[in-house]
mmCIF file of C-alpha atoms in Angstrom:
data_model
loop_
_atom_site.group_PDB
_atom_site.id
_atom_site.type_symbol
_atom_site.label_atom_id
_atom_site.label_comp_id
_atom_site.label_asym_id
_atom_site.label_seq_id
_atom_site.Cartn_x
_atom_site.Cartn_y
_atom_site.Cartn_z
ATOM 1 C CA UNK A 869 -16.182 16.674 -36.091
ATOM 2 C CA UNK A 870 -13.295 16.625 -33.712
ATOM 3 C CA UNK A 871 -9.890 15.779 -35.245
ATOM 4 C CA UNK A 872 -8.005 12.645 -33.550
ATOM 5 C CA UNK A 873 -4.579 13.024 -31.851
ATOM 6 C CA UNK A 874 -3.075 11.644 -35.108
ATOM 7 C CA UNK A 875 -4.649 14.090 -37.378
ATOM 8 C CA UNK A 876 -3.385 17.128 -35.236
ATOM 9 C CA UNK A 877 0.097 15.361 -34.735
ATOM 10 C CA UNK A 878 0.652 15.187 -39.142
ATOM 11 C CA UNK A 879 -0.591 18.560 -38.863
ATOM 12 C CA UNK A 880 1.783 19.880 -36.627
ATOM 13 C CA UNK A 881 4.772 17.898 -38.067
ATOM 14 C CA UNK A 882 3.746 20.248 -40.992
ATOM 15 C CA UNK A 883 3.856 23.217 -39.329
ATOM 16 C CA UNK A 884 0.080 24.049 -38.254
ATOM 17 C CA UNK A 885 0.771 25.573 -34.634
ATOM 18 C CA UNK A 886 -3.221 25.847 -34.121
ATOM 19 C CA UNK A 887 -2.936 21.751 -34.399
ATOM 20 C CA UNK A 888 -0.141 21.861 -31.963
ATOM 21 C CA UNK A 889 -1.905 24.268 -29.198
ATOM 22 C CA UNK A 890 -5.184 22.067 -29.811
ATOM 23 C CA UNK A 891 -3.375 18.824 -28.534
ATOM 24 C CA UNK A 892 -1.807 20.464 -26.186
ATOM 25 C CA UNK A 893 -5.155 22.120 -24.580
ATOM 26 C CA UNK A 894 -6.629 18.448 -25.108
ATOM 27 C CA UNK A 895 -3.716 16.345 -23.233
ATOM 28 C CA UNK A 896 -1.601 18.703 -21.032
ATOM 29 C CA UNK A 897 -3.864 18.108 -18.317
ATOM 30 C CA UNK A 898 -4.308 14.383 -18.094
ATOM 31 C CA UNK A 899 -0.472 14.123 -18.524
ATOM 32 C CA UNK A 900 0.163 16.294 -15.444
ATOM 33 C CA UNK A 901 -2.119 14.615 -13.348
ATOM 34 C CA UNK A 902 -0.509 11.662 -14.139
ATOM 35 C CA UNK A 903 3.077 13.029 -13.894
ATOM 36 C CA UNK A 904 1.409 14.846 -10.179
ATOM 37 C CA UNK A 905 0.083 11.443 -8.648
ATOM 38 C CA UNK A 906 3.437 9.489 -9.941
ATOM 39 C CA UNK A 907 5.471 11.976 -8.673
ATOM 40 C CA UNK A 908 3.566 13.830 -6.032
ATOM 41 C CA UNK A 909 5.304 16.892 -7.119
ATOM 42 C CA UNK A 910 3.576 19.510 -8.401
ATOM 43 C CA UNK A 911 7.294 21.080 -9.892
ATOM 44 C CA UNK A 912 7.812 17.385 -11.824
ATOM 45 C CA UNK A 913 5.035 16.977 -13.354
ATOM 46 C CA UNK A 914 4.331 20.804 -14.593
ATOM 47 C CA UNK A 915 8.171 19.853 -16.675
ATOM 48 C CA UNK A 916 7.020 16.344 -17.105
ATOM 49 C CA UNK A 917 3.942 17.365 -18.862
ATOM 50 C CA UNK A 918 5.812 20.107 -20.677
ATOM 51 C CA UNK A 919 8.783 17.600 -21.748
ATOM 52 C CA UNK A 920 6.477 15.470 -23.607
ATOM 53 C CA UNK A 921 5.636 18.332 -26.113
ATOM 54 C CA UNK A 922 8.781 19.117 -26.634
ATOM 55 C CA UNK A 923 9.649 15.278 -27.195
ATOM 56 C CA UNK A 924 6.948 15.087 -29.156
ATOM 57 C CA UNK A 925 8.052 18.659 -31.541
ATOM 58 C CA UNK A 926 11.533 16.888 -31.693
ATOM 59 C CA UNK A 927 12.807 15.738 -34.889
ATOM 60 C CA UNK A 928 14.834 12.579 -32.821
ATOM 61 C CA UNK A 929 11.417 11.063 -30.857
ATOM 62 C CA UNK A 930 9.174 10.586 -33.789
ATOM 63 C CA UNK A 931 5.833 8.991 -32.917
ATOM 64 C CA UNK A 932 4.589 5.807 -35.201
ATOM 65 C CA UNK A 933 0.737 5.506 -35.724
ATOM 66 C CA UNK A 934 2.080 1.788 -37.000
ATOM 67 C CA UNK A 935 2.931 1.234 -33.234
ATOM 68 C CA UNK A 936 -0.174 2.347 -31.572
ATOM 69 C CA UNK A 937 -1.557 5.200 -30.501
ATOM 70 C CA UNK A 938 -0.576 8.826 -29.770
ATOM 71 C CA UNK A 939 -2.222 9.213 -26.328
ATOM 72 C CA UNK A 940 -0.087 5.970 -25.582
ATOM 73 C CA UNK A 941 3.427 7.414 -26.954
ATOM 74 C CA UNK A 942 2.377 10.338 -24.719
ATOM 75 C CA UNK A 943 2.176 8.377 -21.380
ATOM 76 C CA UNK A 944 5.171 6.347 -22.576
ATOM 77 C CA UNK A 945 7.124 9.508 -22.748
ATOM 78 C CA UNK A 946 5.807 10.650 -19.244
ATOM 79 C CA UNK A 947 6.279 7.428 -17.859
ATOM 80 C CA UNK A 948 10.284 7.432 -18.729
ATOM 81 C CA UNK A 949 9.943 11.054 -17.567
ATOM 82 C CA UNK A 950 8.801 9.875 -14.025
ATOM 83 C CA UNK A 951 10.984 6.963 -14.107
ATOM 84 C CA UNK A 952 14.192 9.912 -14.629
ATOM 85 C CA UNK A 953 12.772 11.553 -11.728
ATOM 86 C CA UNK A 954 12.491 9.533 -9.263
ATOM 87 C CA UNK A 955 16.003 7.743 -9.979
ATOM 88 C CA UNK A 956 17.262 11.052 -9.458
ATOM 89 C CA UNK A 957 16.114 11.302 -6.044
ATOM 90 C CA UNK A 958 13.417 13.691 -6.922
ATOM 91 C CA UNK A 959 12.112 15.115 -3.965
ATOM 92 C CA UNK A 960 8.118 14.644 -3.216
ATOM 93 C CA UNK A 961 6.281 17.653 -1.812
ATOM 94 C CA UNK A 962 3.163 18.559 -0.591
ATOM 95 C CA UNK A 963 0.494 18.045 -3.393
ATOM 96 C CA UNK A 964 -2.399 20.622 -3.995
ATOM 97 C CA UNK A 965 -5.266 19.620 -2.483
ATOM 98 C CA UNK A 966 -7.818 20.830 -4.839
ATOM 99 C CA UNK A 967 -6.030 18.880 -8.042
ATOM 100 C CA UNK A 968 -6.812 15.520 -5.506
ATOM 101 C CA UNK A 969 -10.268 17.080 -4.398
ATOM 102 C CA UNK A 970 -11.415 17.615 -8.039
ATOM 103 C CA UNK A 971 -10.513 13.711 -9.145
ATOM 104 C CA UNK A 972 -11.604 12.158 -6.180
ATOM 105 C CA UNK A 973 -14.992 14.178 -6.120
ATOM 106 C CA UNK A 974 -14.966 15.158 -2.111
ATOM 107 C CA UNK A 975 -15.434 11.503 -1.191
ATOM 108 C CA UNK A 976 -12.495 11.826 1.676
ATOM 109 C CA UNK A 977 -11.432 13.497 4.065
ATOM 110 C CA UNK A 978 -7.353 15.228 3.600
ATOM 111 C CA UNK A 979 -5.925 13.372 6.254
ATOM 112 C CA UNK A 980 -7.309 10.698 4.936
ATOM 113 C CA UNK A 981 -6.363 12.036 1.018
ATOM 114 C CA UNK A 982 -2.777 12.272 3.016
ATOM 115 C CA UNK A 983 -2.611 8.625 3.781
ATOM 116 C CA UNK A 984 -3.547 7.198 0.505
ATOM 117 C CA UNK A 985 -1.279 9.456 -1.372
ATOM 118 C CA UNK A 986 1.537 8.605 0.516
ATOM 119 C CA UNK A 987 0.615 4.640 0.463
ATOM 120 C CA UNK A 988 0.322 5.456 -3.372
ATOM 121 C CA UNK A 989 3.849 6.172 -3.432
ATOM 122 C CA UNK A 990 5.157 3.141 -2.103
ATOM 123 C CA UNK A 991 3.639 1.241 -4.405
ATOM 124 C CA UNK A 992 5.916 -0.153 -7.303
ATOM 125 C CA UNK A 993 6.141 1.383 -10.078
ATOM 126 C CA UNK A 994 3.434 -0.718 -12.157
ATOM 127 C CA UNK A 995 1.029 -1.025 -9.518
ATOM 128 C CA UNK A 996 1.094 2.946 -8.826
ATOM 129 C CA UNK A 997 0.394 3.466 -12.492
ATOM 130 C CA UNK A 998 -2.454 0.852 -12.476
ATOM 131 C CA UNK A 999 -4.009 2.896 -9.534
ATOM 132 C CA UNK A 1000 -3.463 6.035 -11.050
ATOM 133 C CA UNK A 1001 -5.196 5.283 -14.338
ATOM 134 C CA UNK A 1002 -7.960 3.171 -13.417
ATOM 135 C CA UNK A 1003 -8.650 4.684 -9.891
ATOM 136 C CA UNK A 1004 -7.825 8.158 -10.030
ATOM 137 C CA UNK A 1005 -7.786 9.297 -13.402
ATOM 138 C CA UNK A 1006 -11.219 6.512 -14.058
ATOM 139 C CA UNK A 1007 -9.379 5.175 -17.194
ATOM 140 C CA UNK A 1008 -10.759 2.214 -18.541
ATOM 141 C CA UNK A 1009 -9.004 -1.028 -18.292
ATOM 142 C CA UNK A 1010 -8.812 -0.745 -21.841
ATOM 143 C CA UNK A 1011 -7.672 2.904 -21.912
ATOM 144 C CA UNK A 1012 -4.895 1.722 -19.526
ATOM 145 C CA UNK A 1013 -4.072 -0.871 -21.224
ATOM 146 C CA UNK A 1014 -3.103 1.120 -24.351
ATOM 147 C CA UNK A 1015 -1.151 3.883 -22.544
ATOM 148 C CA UNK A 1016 0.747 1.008 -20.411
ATOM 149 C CA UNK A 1017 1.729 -0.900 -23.352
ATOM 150 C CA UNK A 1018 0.517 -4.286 -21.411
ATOM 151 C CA UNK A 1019 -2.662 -6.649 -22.033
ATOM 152 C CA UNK A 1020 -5.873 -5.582 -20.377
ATOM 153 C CA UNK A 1021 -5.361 -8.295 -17.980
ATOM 154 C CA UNK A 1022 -2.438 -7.779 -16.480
ATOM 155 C CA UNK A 1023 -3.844 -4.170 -16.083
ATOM 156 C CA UNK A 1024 -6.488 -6.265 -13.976
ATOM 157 C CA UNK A 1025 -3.514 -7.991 -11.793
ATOM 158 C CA UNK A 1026 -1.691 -5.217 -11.172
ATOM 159 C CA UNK A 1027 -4.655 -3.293 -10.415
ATOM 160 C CA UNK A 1028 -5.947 -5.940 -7.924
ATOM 161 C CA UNK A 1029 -2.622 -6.613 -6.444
ATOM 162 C CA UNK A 1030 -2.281 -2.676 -6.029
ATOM 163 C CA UNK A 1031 -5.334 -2.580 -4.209
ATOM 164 C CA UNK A 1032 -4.548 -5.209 -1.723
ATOM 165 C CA UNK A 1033 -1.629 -3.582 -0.801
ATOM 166 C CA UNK A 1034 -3.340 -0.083 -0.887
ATOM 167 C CA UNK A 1035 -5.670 -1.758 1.865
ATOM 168 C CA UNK A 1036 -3.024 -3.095 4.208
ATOM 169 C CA UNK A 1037 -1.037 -0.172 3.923
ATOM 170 C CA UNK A 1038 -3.739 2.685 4.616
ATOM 171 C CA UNK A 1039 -5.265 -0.054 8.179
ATOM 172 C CA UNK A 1040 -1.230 -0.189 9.293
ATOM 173 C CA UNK A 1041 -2.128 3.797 9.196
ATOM 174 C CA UNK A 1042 -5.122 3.279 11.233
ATOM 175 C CA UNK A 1043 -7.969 3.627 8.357
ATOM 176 C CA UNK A 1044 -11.029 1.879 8.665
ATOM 177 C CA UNK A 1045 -11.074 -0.524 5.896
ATOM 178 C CA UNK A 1046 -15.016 0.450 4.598
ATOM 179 C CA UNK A 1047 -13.439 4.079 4.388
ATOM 180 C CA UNK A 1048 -10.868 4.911 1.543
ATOM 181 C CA UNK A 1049 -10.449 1.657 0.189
ATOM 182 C CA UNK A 1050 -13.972 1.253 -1.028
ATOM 183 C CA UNK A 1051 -14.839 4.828 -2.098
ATOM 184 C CA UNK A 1052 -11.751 5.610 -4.371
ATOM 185 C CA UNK A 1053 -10.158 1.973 -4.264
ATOM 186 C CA UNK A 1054 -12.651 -0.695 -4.972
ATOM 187 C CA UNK A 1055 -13.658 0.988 -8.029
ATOM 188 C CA UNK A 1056 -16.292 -0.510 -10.148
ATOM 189 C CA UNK A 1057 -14.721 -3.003 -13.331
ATOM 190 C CA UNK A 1058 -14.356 -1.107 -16.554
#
């Protein structure tokens, strides 16, 4: 049986690095993806993801099971991360094509994968991370919900209202509207 988040958290705050490198292998990846389509830099959100764990090892940023879940703290942590980043000025650069490729399973083209990343981008803050979990990491609304912090329906708003400006954003760019916006954006509900 696979040991929750929690389980391998108390057993790294006693020491057990095996716990530590096994949540590590199991949410490294999903943090830097997120980090990599918040950011669009691949530089951010390699030290985004790695901040975390050390946030996370810190005796100063304890996590609370009595406030919710670890995945959750996690994305908090990343999401302040992000937040640091881009208040800074952080520079965007060009994103690996593959890491896009893999999550959005061929279904565009990359000047089209060019368009809606950079439309992605100008969305605000909540609506990119709405788009980022549901869309292109395929989080449930649920799932979102949790690592946001917000009910499952504003997940829906912000989601919806993210989309509509995805749309008008990507035809001012010249997209057909049946292209992008219905493969990747119009996502089935979760």
């Amino acid at each position: 049986m696979q040991r929750t988040d929690e389980d391998l958290y108390r057993l790294m705050r006693l020491g057990d690095r095996g716990a530590f490198a096994e949540l590590y292998e199991r949410r490294e990846p999903g943090l830097y993806r997120y980090a990599l389509h918040m950011t669009g830099s691949t530089a951010a959100a390699e030290e985004i993801a790695h901040d975390v764990f050390i946030q996370l090892a810190s005796a100063v940023n304890r996590f609370d099971e009595a406030r919710g879940a670890l995945e959750g703290w996690m994305f908090g942590v990343a999401r302040n991360l992000v937040r640091v980043f881009r208040r800074k000025g952080g520079v965007e650069e060009a994103v690996d094509q593959r890491v896009d490729h893999d999550i959005l399973g061929g279904l565009i083209d990359d000047e089209d994968l060019a368009a809606l990343r950079a439309a992605v981008a100008e969305l605000p803050e909540a609506y990119r991370c709405a788009v980022v979990l549901c869309d292109l990491e395929e989080r449930s609304y649920e799932e979102a919900s949790g690592i946001i912090g917000c009910p499952i329906g504003t997940v829906r708003s912000r989601l919806h209202r993210a989309r509509g400006l995805l749309a008008a954003k990507l035809r001012k760019r010249g997209l057909p509207s049946g292209n992008v916006q219905t493969q990747v954006l119009g996502g089935a509900a979760r």
